[in-house]
PDB file of C-alpha atoms in Angstrom:
ATOM      1  CA  UNK K   1     -41.012  17.232  23.632  1.00  0.00           C
ATOM      2  CA  UNK K   2     -42.711  18.165  20.356  1.00  0.00           C
ATOM      3  CA  UNK K   3     -45.636  19.705  22.236  1.00  0.00           C
ATOM      4  CA  UNK K   4     -43.234  21.558  24.529  1.00  0.00           C
ATOM      5  CA  UNK K   5     -41.368  23.144  21.620  1.00  0.00           C
ATOM      6  CA  UNK K   6     -44.627  24.031  19.868  1.00  0.00           C
ATOM      7  CA  UNK K   7     -45.811  25.888  22.968  1.00  0.00           C
ATOM      8  CA  UNK K   8     -42.413  27.494  23.542  1.00  0.00           C
ATOM      9  CA  UNK K   9     -42.034  28.660  19.938  1.00  0.00           C
ATOM     10  CA  UNK K  10     -45.625  29.928  19.853  1.00  0.00           C
ATOM     11  CA  UNK K  11     -45.063  31.990  22.984  1.00  0.00           C
ATOM     12  CA  UNK K  12     -41.797  33.424  21.605  1.00  0.00           C
ATOM     13  CA  UNK K  13     -43.629  34.615  18.496  1.00  0.00           C
ATOM     14  CA  UNK K  14     -46.496  35.960  20.597  1.00  0.00           C
ATOM     15  CA  UNK K  15     -43.979  37.880  22.707  1.00  0.00           C
ATOM     16  CA  UNK K  16     -42.559  39.360  19.489  1.00  0.00           C
ATOM     17  CA  UNK K  17     -45.933  40.942  18.732  1.00  0.00           C
ATOM     18  CA  UNK K  18     -46.292  42.210  22.301  1.00  0.00           C
ATOM     19  CA  UNK K  19     -42.916  43.935  21.962  1.00  0.00           C
ATOM     20  CA  UNK K  20     -44.116  45.593  18.741  1.00  0.00           C
ATOM     21  CA  UNK K  21     -47.132  46.958  20.626  1.00  0.00           C
ATOM     22  CA  UNK K  22     -44.915  48.266  23.402  1.00  0.00           C
ATOM     23  CA  UNK K  23     -42.494  49.952  21.024  1.00  0.00           C
ATOM     24  CA  UNK K  24     -45.195  51.260  18.640  1.00  0.00           C
ATOM     25  CA  UNK K  25     -48.258  51.896  20.821  1.00  0.00           C
ATOM     26  CA  UNK K  26     -49.922  54.376  18.452  1.00  0.00           C
ATOM     27  CA  UNK K  27     -51.317  51.676  16.175  1.00  0.00           C
ATOM     28  CA  UNK K  28     -52.705  49.727  19.140  1.00  0.00           C
ATOM     29  CA  UNK K  29     -54.287  52.834  20.675  1.00  0.00           C
ATOM     30  CA  UNK K  30     -55.921  53.850  17.392  1.00  0.00           C
ATOM     31  CA  UNK K  31     -57.253  50.313  16.988  1.00  0.00           C
ATOM     32  CA  UNK K  32     -58.830  50.535  20.445  1.00  0.00           C
ATOM     33  CA  UNK K  33     -60.321  53.999  19.889  1.00  0.00           C
ATOM     34  CA  UNK K  34     -61.928  53.375  16.498  1.00  0.00           C
ATOM     35  CA  UNK K  35     -64.717  51.056  17.773  1.00  0.00           C
ATOM     36  CA  UNK K  36     -65.377  53.513  20.611  1.00  0.00           C
ATOM     37  CA  UNK K  37     -65.856  56.318  18.066  1.00  0.00           C
ATOM     38  CA  UNK K  38     -68.263  54.170  16.025  1.00  0.00           C
ATOM     39  CA  UNK K  39     -70.175  53.256  19.184  1.00  0.00           C
ATOM     40  CA  UNK K  40     -70.560  56.870  20.283  1.00  0.00           C
ATOM     41  CA  UNK K  41     -71.591  57.922  16.788  1.00  0.00           C
ATOM     42  CA  UNK K  42     -74.409  55.380  16.573  1.00  0.00           C
ATOM     43  CA  UNK K  43     -75.462  55.793  20.205  1.00  0.00           C
ATOM     44  CA  UNK K  44     -75.726  59.589  20.173  1.00  0.00           C
ATOM     45  CA  UNK K  45     -76.084  60.670  16.515  1.00  0.00           C
ATOM     46  CA  UNK K  46     -78.336  57.935  15.095  1.00  0.00           C
ATOM     47  CA  UNK K  47     -79.729  56.275  18.199  1.00  0.00           C
ATOM     48  CA  UNK K  48     -82.613  58.707  18.584  1.00  0.00           C
ATOM     49  CA  UNK K  49     -84.084  57.589  15.263  1.00  0.00           C
ATOM     50  CA  UNK K  50     -83.722  53.855  15.923  1.00  0.00           C
ATOM     51  CA  UNK K  51     -86.610  51.712  17.139  1.00  0.00           C
ATOM     52  CA  UNK K  52     -86.003  48.343  18.784  1.00  0.00           C
ATOM     53  CA  UNK K  53     -88.610  45.730  17.709  1.00  0.00           C
ATOM     54  CA  UNK K  54     -90.595  44.763  20.785  1.00  0.00           C
ATOM     55  CA  UNK K  55     -89.466  47.897  22.616  1.00  0.00           C
ATOM     56  CA  UNK K  56     -86.425  48.639  24.718  1.00  0.00           C
ATOM     57  CA  UNK K  57     -83.522  51.043  24.893  1.00  0.00           C
ATOM     58  CA  UNK K  58     -81.525  51.273  21.648  1.00  0.00           C
ATOM     59  CA  UNK K  59     -78.196  51.589  23.442  1.00  0.00           C
ATOM     60  CA  UNK K  60     -78.760  48.243  25.145  1.00  0.00           C
ATOM     61  CA  UNK K  61     -79.638  46.784  21.736  1.00  0.00           C
ATOM     62  CA  UNK K  62     -76.579  48.402  20.145  1.00  0.00           C
ATOM     63  CA  UNK K  63     -73.815  47.371  22.551  1.00  0.00           C
ATOM     64  CA  UNK K  64     -73.851  43.588  21.906  1.00  0.00           C
ATOM     65  CA  UNK K  65     -73.875  44.368  18.193  1.00  0.00           C
ATOM     66  CA  UNK K  66     -70.879  46.674  18.573  1.00  0.00           C
ATOM     67  CA  UNK K  67     -69.029  44.024  20.574  1.00  0.00           C
ATOM     68  CA  UNK K  68     -69.616  41.629  17.684  1.00  0.00           C
ATOM     69  CA  UNK K  69     -68.587  44.140  15.023  1.00  0.00           C
ATOM     70  CA  UNK K  70     -65.361  44.870  16.920  1.00  0.00           C
ATOM     71  CA  UNK K  71     -64.472  41.180  16.728  1.00  0.00           C
ATOM     72  CA  UNK K  72     -64.983  41.377  12.942  1.00  0.00           C
ATOM     73  CA  UNK K  73     -62.859  44.542  12.679  1.00  0.00           C
ATOM     74  CA  UNK K  74     -59.940  42.524  14.042  1.00  0.00           C
ATOM     75  CA  UNK K  75     -59.840  40.633  10.742  1.00  0.00           C
ATOM     76  CA  UNK K  76     -58.138  43.642   9.153  1.00  0.00           C
ATOM     77  CA  UNK K  77     -55.428  43.799  11.809  1.00  0.00           C
ATOM     78  CA  UNK K  78     -54.614  40.120  11.436  1.00  0.00           C
ATOM     79  CA  UNK K  79     -54.450  40.382   7.662  1.00  0.00           C
ATOM     80  CA  UNK K  80     -52.231  43.477   7.793  1.00  0.00           C
ATOM     81  CA  UNK K  81     -49.707  41.963  10.218  1.00  0.00           C
ATOM     82  CA  UNK K  82     -49.382  38.621   8.417  1.00  0.00           C
ATOM     83  CA  UNK K  83     -49.204  40.202   4.954  1.00  0.00           C
ATOM     84  CA  UNK K  84     -46.574  42.690   6.128  1.00  0.00           C
ATOM     85  CA  UNK K  85     -44.393  39.879   7.527  1.00  0.00           C
ATOM     86  CA  UNK K  86     -44.674  38.029   4.218  1.00  0.00           C
ATOM     87  CA  UNK K  87     -43.756  41.128   2.179  1.00  0.00           C
ATOM     88  CA  UNK K  88     -40.745  42.003   4.351  1.00  0.00           C
ATOM     89  CA  UNK K  89     -39.318  38.504   4.202  1.00  0.00           C
ATOM     90  CA  UNK K  90     -39.923  37.838   7.898  1.00  0.00           C
ATOM     91  CA  UNK K  91     -42.076  34.823   7.070  1.00  0.00           C
ATOM     92  CA  UNK K  92     -39.318  33.408   4.864  1.00  0.00           C
ATOM     93  CA  UNK K  93     -36.825  33.720   7.718  1.00  0.00           C
ATOM     94  CA  UNK K  94     -39.198  31.907  10.047  1.00  0.00           C
ATOM     95  CA  UNK K  95     -39.501  29.078   7.538  1.00  0.00           C
ATOM     96  CA  UNK K  96     -35.717  28.576   7.518  1.00  0.00           C
ATOM     97  CA  UNK K  97     -35.633  28.152  11.288  1.00  0.00           C
ATOM     98  CA  UNK K  98     -36.065  24.802  13.077  1.00  0.00           C
ATOM     99  CA  UNK K  99     -39.515  25.684  14.399  1.00  0.00           C
ATOM    100  CA  UNK K 100     -42.932  24.206  13.780  1.00  0.00           C
ATOM    101  CA  UNK K 101     -45.010  25.782  11.028  1.00  0.00           C
ATOM    102  CA  UNK K 102     -47.983  25.647  13.368  1.00  0.00           C
ATOM    103  CA  UNK K 103     -46.149  27.749  15.969  1.00  0.00           C
ATOM    104  CA  UNK K 104     -45.851  30.727  13.605  1.00  0.00           C
ATOM    105  CA  UNK K 105     -49.572  30.999  12.920  1.00  0.00           C
ATOM    106  CA  UNK K 106     -50.446  29.954  16.477  1.00  0.00           C
ATOM    107  CA  UNK K 107     -48.230  32.707  17.894  1.00  0.00           C
ATOM    108  CA  UNK K 108     -49.999  35.195  15.661  1.00  0.00           C
ATOM    109  CA  UNK K 109     -53.397  33.949  16.780  1.00  0.00           C
ATOM    110  CA  UNK K 110     -52.552  34.140  20.496  1.00  0.00           C
ATOM    111  CA  UNK K 111     -51.285  37.719  20.148  1.00  0.00           C
ATOM    112  CA  UNK K 112     -54.380  38.760  18.239  1.00  0.00           C
ATOM    113  CA  UNK K 113     -56.645  37.161  20.840  1.00  0.00           C
ATOM    114  CA  UNK K 114     -54.890  39.130  23.584  1.00  0.00           C
ATOM    115  CA  UNK K 115     -55.471  42.297  21.577  1.00  0.00           C
ATOM    116  CA  UNK K 116     -59.114  41.343  21.035  1.00  0.00           C
ATOM    117  CA  UNK K 117     -59.626  40.780  24.765  1.00  0.00           C
ATOM    118  CA  UNK K 118     -58.184  44.213  25.579  1.00  0.00           C
ATOM    119  CA  UNK K 119     -60.301  45.863  22.881  1.00  0.00           C
ATOM    120  CA  UNK K 120     -63.442  44.147  24.117  1.00  0.00           C
ATOM    121  CA  UNK K 121     -62.707  45.215  27.708  1.00  0.00           C
ATOM    122  CA  UNK K 122     -62.307  48.838  26.594  1.00  0.00           C
ATOM    123  CA  UNK K 123     -65.599  48.736  24.686  1.00  0.00           C
ATOM    124  CA  UNK K 124     -67.439  47.131  27.611  1.00  0.00           C
ATOM    125  CA  UNK K 125     -66.117  49.873  29.897  1.00  0.00           C
ATOM    126  CA  UNK K 126     -67.303  52.485  27.408  1.00  0.00           C
ATOM    127  CA  UNK K 127     -70.733  50.832  27.257  1.00  0.00           C
ATOM    128  CA  UNK K 128     -71.030  50.862  31.032  1.00  0.00           C
ATOM    129  CA  UNK K 129     -70.098  54.548  31.010  1.00  0.00           C
ATOM    130  CA  UNK K 130     -72.974  55.438  28.654  1.00  0.00           C
ATOM    131  CA  UNK K 131     -75.555  53.420  30.553  1.00  0.00           C
ATOM    132  CA  UNK K 132     -75.468  49.915  29.102  1.00  0.00           C
ATOM    133  CA  UNK K 133     -75.861  47.032  31.567  1.00  0.00           C
ATOM    134  CA  UNK K 134     -76.146  43.251  31.539  1.00  0.00           C
ATOM    135  CA  UNK K 135     -79.125  41.866  33.446  1.00  0.00           C
ATOM    136  CA  UNK K 136     -78.777  38.076  33.579  1.00  0.00           C
ATOM    137  CA  UNK K 137     -75.943  37.722  36.052  1.00  0.00           C
ATOM    138  CA  UNK K 138     -72.170  37.261  35.702  1.00  0.00           C
ATOM    139  CA  UNK K 139     -72.301  33.653  34.438  1.00  0.00           C
ATOM    140  CA  UNK K 140     -74.359  34.525  31.344  1.00  0.00           C
ATOM    141  CA  UNK K 141     -72.281  37.664  30.812  1.00  0.00           C
ATOM    142  CA  UNK K 142     -69.059  35.633  30.813  1.00  0.00           C
ATOM    143  CA  UNK K 143     -70.639  33.147  28.392  1.00  0.00           C
ATOM    144  CA  UNK K 144     -71.505  36.036  26.079  1.00  0.00           C
ATOM    145  CA  UNK K 145     -67.899  37.274  26.234  1.00  0.00           C
ATOM    146  CA  UNK K 146     -66.747  33.733  25.446  1.00  0.00           C
ATOM    147  CA  UNK K 147     -68.953  33.654  22.325  1.00  0.00           C
ATOM    148  CA  UNK K 148     -67.522  36.988  21.184  1.00  0.00           C
ATOM    149  CA  UNK K 149     -63.941  35.779  21.590  1.00  0.00           C
ATOM    150  CA  UNK K 150     -64.815  32.512  19.839  1.00  0.00           C
ATOM    151  CA  UNK K 151     -66.022  34.507  16.829  1.00  0.00           C
ATOM    152  CA  UNK K 152     -62.801  36.557  16.883  1.00  0.00           C
ATOM    153  CA  UNK K 153     -60.698  33.409  17.048  1.00  0.00           C
ATOM    154  CA  UNK K 154     -62.459  31.924  14.042  1.00  0.00           C
ATOM    155  CA  UNK K 155     -62.177  35.144  12.007  1.00  0.00           C
ATOM    156  CA  UNK K 156     -58.485  35.605  12.749  1.00  0.00           C
ATOM    157  CA  UNK K 157     -57.743  32.266  11.070  1.00  0.00           C
ATOM    158  CA  UNK K 158     -59.670  33.538   8.064  1.00  0.00           C
ATOM    159  CA  UNK K 159     -57.436  36.639   8.150  1.00  0.00           C
ATOM    160  CA  UNK K 160     -54.255  34.542   8.365  1.00  0.00           C
ATOM    161  CA  UNK K 161     -55.331  32.404   5.435  1.00  0.00           C
ATOM    162  CA  UNK K 162     -56.276  35.426   3.315  1.00  0.00           C
ATOM    163  CA  UNK K 163     -52.929  37.109   4.013  1.00  0.00           C
ATOM    164  CA  UNK K 164     -50.939  33.977   3.146  1.00  0.00           C
ATOM    165  CA  UNK K 165     -53.051  33.245   0.061  1.00  0.00           C
ATOM    166  CA  UNK K 166     -53.109  36.800  -1.341  1.00  0.00           C
ATOM    167  CA  UNK K 167     -49.955  38.184   0.249  1.00  0.00           C
ATOM    168  CA  UNK K 168     -50.394  41.786  -0.923  1.00  0.00           C
ATOM    169  CA  UNK K 169     -50.934  44.593   1.613  1.00  0.00           C
ATOM    170  CA  UNK K 170     -52.625  46.710  -1.052  1.00  0.00           C
ATOM    171  CA  UNK K 171     -55.553  44.272  -1.111  1.00  0.00           C
ATOM    172  CA  UNK K 172     -56.351  45.387   2.444  1.00  0.00           C
ATOM    173  CA  UNK K 173     -58.535  48.102   0.924  1.00  0.00           C
ATOM    174  CA  UNK K 174     -60.680  45.472  -0.769  1.00  0.00           C
ATOM    175  CA  UNK K 175     -60.926  43.585   2.526  1.00  0.00           C
ATOM    176  CA  UNK K 176     -62.034  46.746   4.341  1.00  0.00           C
ATOM    177  CA  UNK K 177     -64.692  47.332   1.709  1.00  0.00           C
ATOM    178  CA  UNK K 178     -66.039  43.835   2.341  1.00  0.00           C
ATOM    179  CA  UNK K 179     -65.973  44.006   6.155  1.00  0.00           C
ATOM    180  CA  UNK K 180     -68.263  47.025   6.371  1.00  0.00           C
ATOM    181  CA  UNK K 181     -71.121  45.587   4.241  1.00  0.00           C
ATOM    182  CA  UNK K 182     -70.786  42.330   6.189  1.00  0.00           C
ATOM    183  CA  UNK K 183     -71.218  44.290   9.400  1.00  0.00           C
ATOM    184  CA  UNK K 184     -74.140  46.408   8.237  1.00  0.00           C
ATOM    185  CA  UNK K 185     -75.951  43.503   6.536  1.00  0.00           C
ATOM    186  CA  UNK K 186     -76.627  41.909   9.905  1.00  0.00           C
ATOM    187  CA  UNK K 187     -78.468  42.533  13.147  1.00  0.00           C
ATOM    188  CA  UNK K 188     -75.561  44.544  14.566  1.00  0.00           C
ATOM    189  CA  UNK K 189     -77.221  47.959  14.212  1.00  0.00           C
ATOM    190  CA  UNK K 190     -80.834  47.099  13.493  1.00  0.00           C
ATOM    191  CA  UNK K 191     -83.159  44.108  13.446  1.00  0.00           C
ATOM    192  CA  UNK K 192     -83.530  42.149  10.167  1.00  0.00           C
ATOM    193  CA  UNK K 193     -87.303  42.484  10.722  1.00  0.00           C
ATOM    194  CA  UNK K 194     -87.024  46.115   9.606  1.00  0.00           C
ATOM    195  CA  UNK K 195     -85.379  45.135   6.280  1.00  0.00           C
ATOM    196  CA  UNK K 196     -87.009  44.004   3.028  1.00  0.00           C
ATOM    197  CA  UNK K 197     -87.816  40.279   3.151  1.00  0.00           C
ATOM    198  CA  UNK K 198     -84.961  38.945   1.017  1.00  0.00           C
ATOM    199  CA  UNK K 199     -82.430  41.300   2.633  1.00  0.00           C
ATOM    200  CA  UNK K 200     -83.614  40.370   6.112  1.00  0.00           C
ATOM    201  CA  UNK K 201     -83.141  36.688   5.290  1.00  0.00           C
ATOM    202  CA  UNK K 202     -79.530  37.305   4.271  1.00  0.00           C
ATOM    203  CA  UNK K 203     -78.939  39.321   7.431  1.00  0.00           C
ATOM    204  CA  UNK K 204     -80.368  36.552   9.604  1.00  0.00           C
ATOM    205  CA  UNK K 205     -77.900  34.058   8.112  1.00  0.00           C
ATOM    206  CA  UNK K 206     -74.941  36.359   8.690  1.00  0.00           C
ATOM    207  CA  UNK K 207     -72.525  34.845  11.276  1.00  0.00           C
ATOM    208  CA  UNK K 208     -72.298  38.266  12.925  1.00  0.00           C
ATOM    209  CA  UNK K 209     -76.068  38.255  13.453  1.00  0.00           C
ATOM    210  CA  UNK K 210     -75.847  34.902  15.208  1.00  0.00           C
ATOM    211  CA  UNK K 211     -73.321  36.194  17.736  1.00  0.00           C
ATOM    212  CA  UNK K 212     -75.007  39.584  18.172  1.00  0.00           C
ATOM    213  CA  UNK K 213     -78.408  37.984  18.847  1.00  0.00           C
ATOM    214  CA  UNK K 214     -76.988  35.343  21.191  1.00  0.00           C
ATOM    215  CA  UNK K 215     -75.073  37.894  23.260  1.00  0.00           C
ATOM    216  CA  UNK K 216     -78.135  40.151  23.494  1.00  0.00           C
ATOM    217  CA  UNK K 217     -80.049  37.245  24.937  1.00  0.00           C
ATOM    218  CA  UNK K 218     -77.268  36.312  27.369  1.00  0.00           C
ATOM    219  CA  UNK K 219     -76.754  39.904  28.502  1.00  0.00           C
ATOM    220  CA  UNK K 220     -80.515  40.304  28.925  1.00  0.00           C
ATOM    221  CA  UNK K 221     -80.659  43.143  26.395  1.00  0.00           C
ATOM    222  CA  UNK K 222     -83.659  43.704  24.089  1.00  0.00           C
ATOM    223  CA  UNK K 223     -83.935  42.592  20.484  1.00  0.00           C
ATOM    224  CA  UNK K 224     -83.456  38.818  20.480  1.00  0.00           C
ATOM    225  CA  UNK K 225     -85.174  35.718  21.793  1.00  0.00           C
ATOM    226  CA  UNK K 226     -83.846  33.127  19.345  1.00  0.00           C
ATOM    227  CA  UNK K 227     -81.567  30.120  19.927  1.00  0.00           C
ATOM    228  CA  UNK K 228     -77.955  30.542  20.992  1.00  0.00           C
ATOM    229  CA  UNK K 229     -76.502  27.520  19.180  1.00  0.00           C
ATOM    230  CA  UNK K 230     -75.900  29.310  15.809  1.00  0.00           C
ATOM    231  CA  UNK K 231     -73.389  31.561  17.612  1.00  0.00           C
ATOM    232  CA  UNK K 232     -71.410  28.417  18.472  1.00  0.00           C
ATOM    233  CA  UNK K 233     -71.839  26.559  15.191  1.00  0.00           C
ATOM    234  CA  UNK K 234     -70.810  29.403  12.847  1.00  0.00           C
ATOM    235  CA  UNK K 235     -67.390  30.068  14.471  1.00  0.00           C
ATOM    236  CA  UNK K 236     -66.656  26.345  14.756  1.00  0.00           C
ATOM    237  CA  UNK K 237     -67.406  25.881  11.048  1.00  0.00           C
ATOM    238  CA  UNK K 238     -65.155  28.811  10.104  1.00  0.00           C
ATOM    239  CA  UNK K 239     -62.437  27.505  12.409  1.00  0.00           C
ATOM    240  CA  UNK K 240     -62.640  23.968  11.034  1.00  0.00           C
ATOM    241  CA  UNK K 241     -62.310  25.276   7.476  1.00  0.00           C
ATOM    242  CA  UNK K 242     -59.725  28.062   7.715  1.00  0.00           C
ATOM    243  CA  UNK K 243     -57.344  26.977  10.500  1.00  0.00           C
ATOM    244  CA  UNK K 244     -56.130  23.864   8.601  1.00  0.00           C
ATOM    245  CA  UNK K 245     -56.081  25.874   5.359  1.00  0.00           C
ATOM    246  CA  UNK K 246     -53.905  28.579   6.948  1.00  0.00           C
ATOM    247  CA  UNK K 247     -51.383  26.077   8.336  1.00  0.00           C
ATOM    248  CA  UNK K 248     -51.315  24.157   5.052  1.00  0.00           C
ATOM    249  CA  UNK K 249     -50.840  27.379   3.102  1.00  0.00           C
ATOM    250  CA  UNK K 250     -47.930  28.397   5.317  1.00  0.00           C
ATOM    251  CA  UNK K 251     -46.207  25.057   4.790  1.00  0.00           C
ATOM    252  CA  UNK K 252     -46.603  25.350   1.019  1.00  0.00           C
ATOM    253  CA  UNK K 253     -45.252  28.876   0.652  1.00  0.00           C
ATOM    254  CA  UNK K 254     -42.633  29.187  -2.068  1.00  0.00           C
TER     255      UNK K 254
END
């Protein structure tokens, strides 16, 4: 029965977020359009000056990187929603109810994963419209999508923990400032081989680089021929660290 109530409570809280999206669609639509605007900007404004190491079309190099960066952008949405609930007293009301602490953060995570899946589908459709294709068959393409969603799932637990630990919506600006350098200091937009040696080394160890390179290889796009396992290990490490910390932090809120 404990498992049943955990699932039931988690779905109720997920449904709460879905109702917010239905009643306030503007925020959801803007969140879906922003990555599309960034994609079009890099594909058409800067793409002509970009060279893919080893040759190949830059748009095919760019799209897996943009998919990865979109998963990282979701960190801000998770942080904003959880911090807002804490500031408005919603989290305190949840804690007075006879529901599992895990169901509150799990419900948040399920809702965010649904949003991430929709956002990724929109970006894939946009990529197909501008000429991007996958070349290794549907099985590898689905595996690449799975790696992208795994990264998003790991990062959303980081966002939940940050929101519960800091608890101030005004610190979102600092988080946004950190997300952009994390995205650019990677192989999302360009290969680390084109960077100075020490900077390229940092970019290669970026978790976003691991997922971007692995998905390029799975999609059959140019720019990567390295191993895929770092794209699995990095999210699992982040998940193992921050998911228990987020649940523990929620239980210890005062």
